[in-house]
Coordinates of C-alpha atoms in Angstrom, one line a residue:
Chain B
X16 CA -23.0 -16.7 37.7
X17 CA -19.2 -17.5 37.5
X18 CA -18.9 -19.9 40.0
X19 CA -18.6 -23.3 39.5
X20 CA -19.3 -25.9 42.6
X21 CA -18.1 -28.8 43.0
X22 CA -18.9 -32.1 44.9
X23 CA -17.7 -33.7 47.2
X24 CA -15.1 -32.2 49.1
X25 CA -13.2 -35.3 49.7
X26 CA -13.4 -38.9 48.7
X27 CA -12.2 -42.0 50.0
X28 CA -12.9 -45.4 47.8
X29 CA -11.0 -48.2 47.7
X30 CA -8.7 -50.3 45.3
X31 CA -10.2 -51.3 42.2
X32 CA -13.7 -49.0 42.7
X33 CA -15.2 -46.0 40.6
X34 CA -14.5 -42.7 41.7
X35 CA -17.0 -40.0 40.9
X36 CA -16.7 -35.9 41.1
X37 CA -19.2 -33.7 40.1
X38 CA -19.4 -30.4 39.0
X39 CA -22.2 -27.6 38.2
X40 CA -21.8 -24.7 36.4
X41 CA -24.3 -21.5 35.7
X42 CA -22.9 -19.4 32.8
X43 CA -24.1 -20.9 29.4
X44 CA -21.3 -19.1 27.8
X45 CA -18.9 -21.8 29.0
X46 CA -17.2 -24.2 26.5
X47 CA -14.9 -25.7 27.2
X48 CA -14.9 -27.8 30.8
X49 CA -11.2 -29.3 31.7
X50 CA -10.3 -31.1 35.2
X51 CA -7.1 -31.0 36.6
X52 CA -4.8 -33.6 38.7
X53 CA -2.9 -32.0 41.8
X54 CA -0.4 -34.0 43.9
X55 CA 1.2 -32.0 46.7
X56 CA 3.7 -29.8 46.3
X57 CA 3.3 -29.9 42.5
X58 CA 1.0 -27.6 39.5
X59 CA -2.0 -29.0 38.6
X60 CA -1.7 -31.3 35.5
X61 CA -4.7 -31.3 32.6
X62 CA -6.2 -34.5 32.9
X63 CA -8.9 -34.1 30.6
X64 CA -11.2 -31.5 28.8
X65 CA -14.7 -31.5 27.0
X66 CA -16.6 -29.1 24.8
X67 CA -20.4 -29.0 25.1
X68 CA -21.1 -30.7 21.6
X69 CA -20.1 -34.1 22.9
X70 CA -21.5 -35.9 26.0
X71 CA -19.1 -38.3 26.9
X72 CA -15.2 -37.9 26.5
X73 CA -13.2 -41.1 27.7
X74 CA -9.2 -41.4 27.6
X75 CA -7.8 -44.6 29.4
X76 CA -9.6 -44.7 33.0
X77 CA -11.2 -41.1 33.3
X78 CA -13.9 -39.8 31.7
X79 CA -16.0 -37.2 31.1
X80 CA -19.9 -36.7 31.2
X81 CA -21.2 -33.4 30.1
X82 CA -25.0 -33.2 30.7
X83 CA -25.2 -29.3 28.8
X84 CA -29.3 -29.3 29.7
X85 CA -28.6 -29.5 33.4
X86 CA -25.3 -27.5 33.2
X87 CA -22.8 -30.5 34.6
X88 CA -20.3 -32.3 34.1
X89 CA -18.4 -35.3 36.1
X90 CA -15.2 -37.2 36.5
X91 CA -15.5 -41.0 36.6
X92 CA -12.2 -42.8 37.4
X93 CA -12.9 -46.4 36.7
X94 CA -10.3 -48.8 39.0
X95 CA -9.2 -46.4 40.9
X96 CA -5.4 -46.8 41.8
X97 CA -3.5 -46.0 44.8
X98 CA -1.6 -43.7 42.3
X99 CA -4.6 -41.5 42.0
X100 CA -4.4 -40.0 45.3
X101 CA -4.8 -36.4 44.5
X102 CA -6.9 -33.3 44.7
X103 CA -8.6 -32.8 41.2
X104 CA -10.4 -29.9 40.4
X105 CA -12.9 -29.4 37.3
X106 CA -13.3 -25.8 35.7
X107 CA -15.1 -23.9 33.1
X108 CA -13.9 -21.1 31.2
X109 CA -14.7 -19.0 27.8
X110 CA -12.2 -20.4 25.6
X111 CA -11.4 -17.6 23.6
X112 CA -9.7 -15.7 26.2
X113 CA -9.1 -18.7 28.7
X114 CA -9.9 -17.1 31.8
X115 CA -10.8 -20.2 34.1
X116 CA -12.9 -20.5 36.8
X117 CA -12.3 -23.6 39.1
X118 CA -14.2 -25.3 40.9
X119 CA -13.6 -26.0 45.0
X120 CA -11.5 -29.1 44.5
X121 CA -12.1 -32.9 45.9
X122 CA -9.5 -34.5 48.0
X123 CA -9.3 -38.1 46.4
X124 CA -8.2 -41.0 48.4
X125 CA -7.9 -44.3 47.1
X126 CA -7.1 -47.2 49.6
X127 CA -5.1 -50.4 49.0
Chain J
X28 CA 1.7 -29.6 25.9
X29 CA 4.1 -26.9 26.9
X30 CA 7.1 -27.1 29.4
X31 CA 6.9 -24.4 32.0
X32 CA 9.6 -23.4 34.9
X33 CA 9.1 -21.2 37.9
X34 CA 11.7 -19.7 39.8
X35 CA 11.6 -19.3 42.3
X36 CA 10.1 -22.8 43.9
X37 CA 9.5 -21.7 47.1
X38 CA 10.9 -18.6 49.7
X39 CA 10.7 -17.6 52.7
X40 CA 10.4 -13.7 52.9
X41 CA 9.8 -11.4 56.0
X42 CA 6.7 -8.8 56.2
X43 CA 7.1 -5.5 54.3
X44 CA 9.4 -7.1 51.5
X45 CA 8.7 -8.0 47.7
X46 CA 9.3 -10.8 46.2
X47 CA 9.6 -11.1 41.8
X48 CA 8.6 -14.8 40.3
X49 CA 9.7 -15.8 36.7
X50 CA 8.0 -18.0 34.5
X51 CA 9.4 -19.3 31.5
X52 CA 7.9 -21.2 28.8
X53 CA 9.7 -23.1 26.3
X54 CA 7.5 -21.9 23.0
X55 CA 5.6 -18.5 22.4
X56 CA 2.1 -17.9 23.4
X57 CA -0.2 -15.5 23.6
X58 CA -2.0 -16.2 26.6
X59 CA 0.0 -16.2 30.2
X60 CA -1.9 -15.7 33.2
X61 CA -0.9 -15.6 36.9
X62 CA -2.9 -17.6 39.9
X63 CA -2.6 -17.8 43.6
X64 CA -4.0 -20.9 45.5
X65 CA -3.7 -20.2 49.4
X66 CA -3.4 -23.3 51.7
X67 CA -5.8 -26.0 51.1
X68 CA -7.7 -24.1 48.5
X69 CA -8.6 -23.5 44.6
X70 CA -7.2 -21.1 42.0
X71 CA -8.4 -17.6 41.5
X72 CA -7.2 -15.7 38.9
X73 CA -4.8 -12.2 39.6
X74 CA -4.1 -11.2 36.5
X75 CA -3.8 -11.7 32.2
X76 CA -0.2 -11.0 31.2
X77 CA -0.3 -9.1 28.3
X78 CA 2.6 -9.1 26.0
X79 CA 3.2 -5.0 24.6
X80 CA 0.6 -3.5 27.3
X81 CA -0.6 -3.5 31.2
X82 CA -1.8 -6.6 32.8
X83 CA -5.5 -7.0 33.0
X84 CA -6.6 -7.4 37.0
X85 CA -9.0 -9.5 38.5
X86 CA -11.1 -8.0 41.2
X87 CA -9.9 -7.7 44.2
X88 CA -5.9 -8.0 42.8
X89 CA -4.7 -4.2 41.8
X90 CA -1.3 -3.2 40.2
X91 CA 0.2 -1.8 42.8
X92 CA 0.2 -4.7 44.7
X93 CA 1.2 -7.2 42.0
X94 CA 2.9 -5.9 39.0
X95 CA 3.4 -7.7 35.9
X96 CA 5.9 -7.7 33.5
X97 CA 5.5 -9.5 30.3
X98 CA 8.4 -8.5 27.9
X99 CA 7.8 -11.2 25.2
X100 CA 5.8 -14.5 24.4
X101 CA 7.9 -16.6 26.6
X102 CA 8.1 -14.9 30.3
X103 CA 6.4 -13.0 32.5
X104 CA 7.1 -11.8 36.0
X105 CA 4.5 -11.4 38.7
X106 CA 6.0 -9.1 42.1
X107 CA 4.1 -9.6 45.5
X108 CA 4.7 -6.0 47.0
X109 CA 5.0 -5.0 50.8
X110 CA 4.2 -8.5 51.6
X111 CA 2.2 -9.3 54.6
X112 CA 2.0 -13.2 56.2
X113 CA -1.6 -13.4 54.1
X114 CA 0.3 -13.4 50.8
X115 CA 1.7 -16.7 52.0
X116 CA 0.3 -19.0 49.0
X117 CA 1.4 -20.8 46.0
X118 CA 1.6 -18.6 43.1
X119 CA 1.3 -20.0 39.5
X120 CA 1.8 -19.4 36.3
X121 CA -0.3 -20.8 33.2
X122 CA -0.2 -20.8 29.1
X123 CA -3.1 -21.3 27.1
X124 CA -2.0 -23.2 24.0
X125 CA -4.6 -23.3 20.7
X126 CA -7.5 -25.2 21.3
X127 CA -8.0 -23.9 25.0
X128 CA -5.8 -25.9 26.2
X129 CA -4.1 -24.5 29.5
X130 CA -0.8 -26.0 31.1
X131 CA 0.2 -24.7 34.3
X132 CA 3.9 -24.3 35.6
X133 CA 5.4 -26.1 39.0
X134 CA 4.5 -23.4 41.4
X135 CA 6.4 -21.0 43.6
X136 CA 5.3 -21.5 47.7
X137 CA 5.7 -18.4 49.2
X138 CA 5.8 -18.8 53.0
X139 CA 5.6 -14.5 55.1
X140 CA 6.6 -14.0 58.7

């Protein structure tokens, strides 16, 4: 009941598409739901987060859709850059307490 | 956001040794916690640092085997004991900041032979 899957694994889209990652939780306690941006060698950087009273969160290219009846939540990247070659990973936690359980992590590739 | 430094950033250690990584954070929080992510793989969780009192463990991660230190609100230390070659990961640390926010730091790659 802690996990959280994600889908797909890997990704490759090109120049200029939509890039879409997808992530299902079971606990209903979760609330708060942020994805992470991980370039080799480096921490993962918060991309963005949501909270279960909103549906959609958008800030610049990414955004968030939280569907809380089906328990998940997506990543679209909208004209996806070469720059955004990267493993992003979406996770869930409790957040008083901000124990977070990650998802399995998609290897993004975006061609030129 | 916070600013947070590792040290150190990667090391090469031989089996049966320990190894002490430092995080530092450049305002005080409450909430530190320590992750490992093997090769090619997510974050799990090893442990809460705790300012004043013991670390609380994930399962599966036990004191003895990584001790925590976590003197004040802007460092912690997280020791791999009697390392063997399946230690070899990255090892992070993370803050939680109000809201829920968490930042993690750079990462320290430990390589075992």
């Amino acid at each position: 009941q802690q996990q959280v899957k994600q889908s797909p694994q890997s990704l490759i889209v090109q120049k200029g598409g939509i890039s879409i990652i997808n992530c299902a939780y079971e606990n209903t306690a979760f609330d708060y739901f942020p994805w992470y941006q991980q370039f080799p060698g480096k921490g993962p950087a918060l991309l963005i987060a949501i909270r279960p009273d909103v549906s959609e969160k958008k800030e610049g290219r990414f955004t968030i859709s939280f569907n809380k009846s089906a328990k998940q939540f997506s990543l679209h990247i909208m004209d996806s850059q070469p720059g955004d070659s990267a493993t992003y990973f979406c996770a869930a936690s409790i957040s008083q307490g901000g124990k977070l359980i990650f998802g399995q992590g998609t290897e993004l590739s975006v061609k030129p | 956001s916070a600013v947070i430094s590792q040290k150190p950033s990667r090391d090469i250690c031989q089996r049966g040794t320990s190894l002490t990584i430092q995080c530092q954070v450049d305002s005080q929080v409450t909430m530190m916690f320590w992750y490992r992510q093997q090769p090619g793989q997510s974050l799990t969780l090893i442990a809460t640092a705790n300012q004043g009192s013991e670390a609380t463990y994930e399962s599966g991660f036990v004191i003895d085997k990584f001790p925590i230190s976590r003197p004040n609100l802007t460092f912690s230390t997280l020791t791999v004991s009697n390392m063997s070659p399946e230690d070899s990961s990255i090892y992070l640390c993370s803050v939680e900041l109000p809201f829920g926010a968490q930042y993690f730091g750079p990462g320290t790659r430990l390589l075992v032979l």
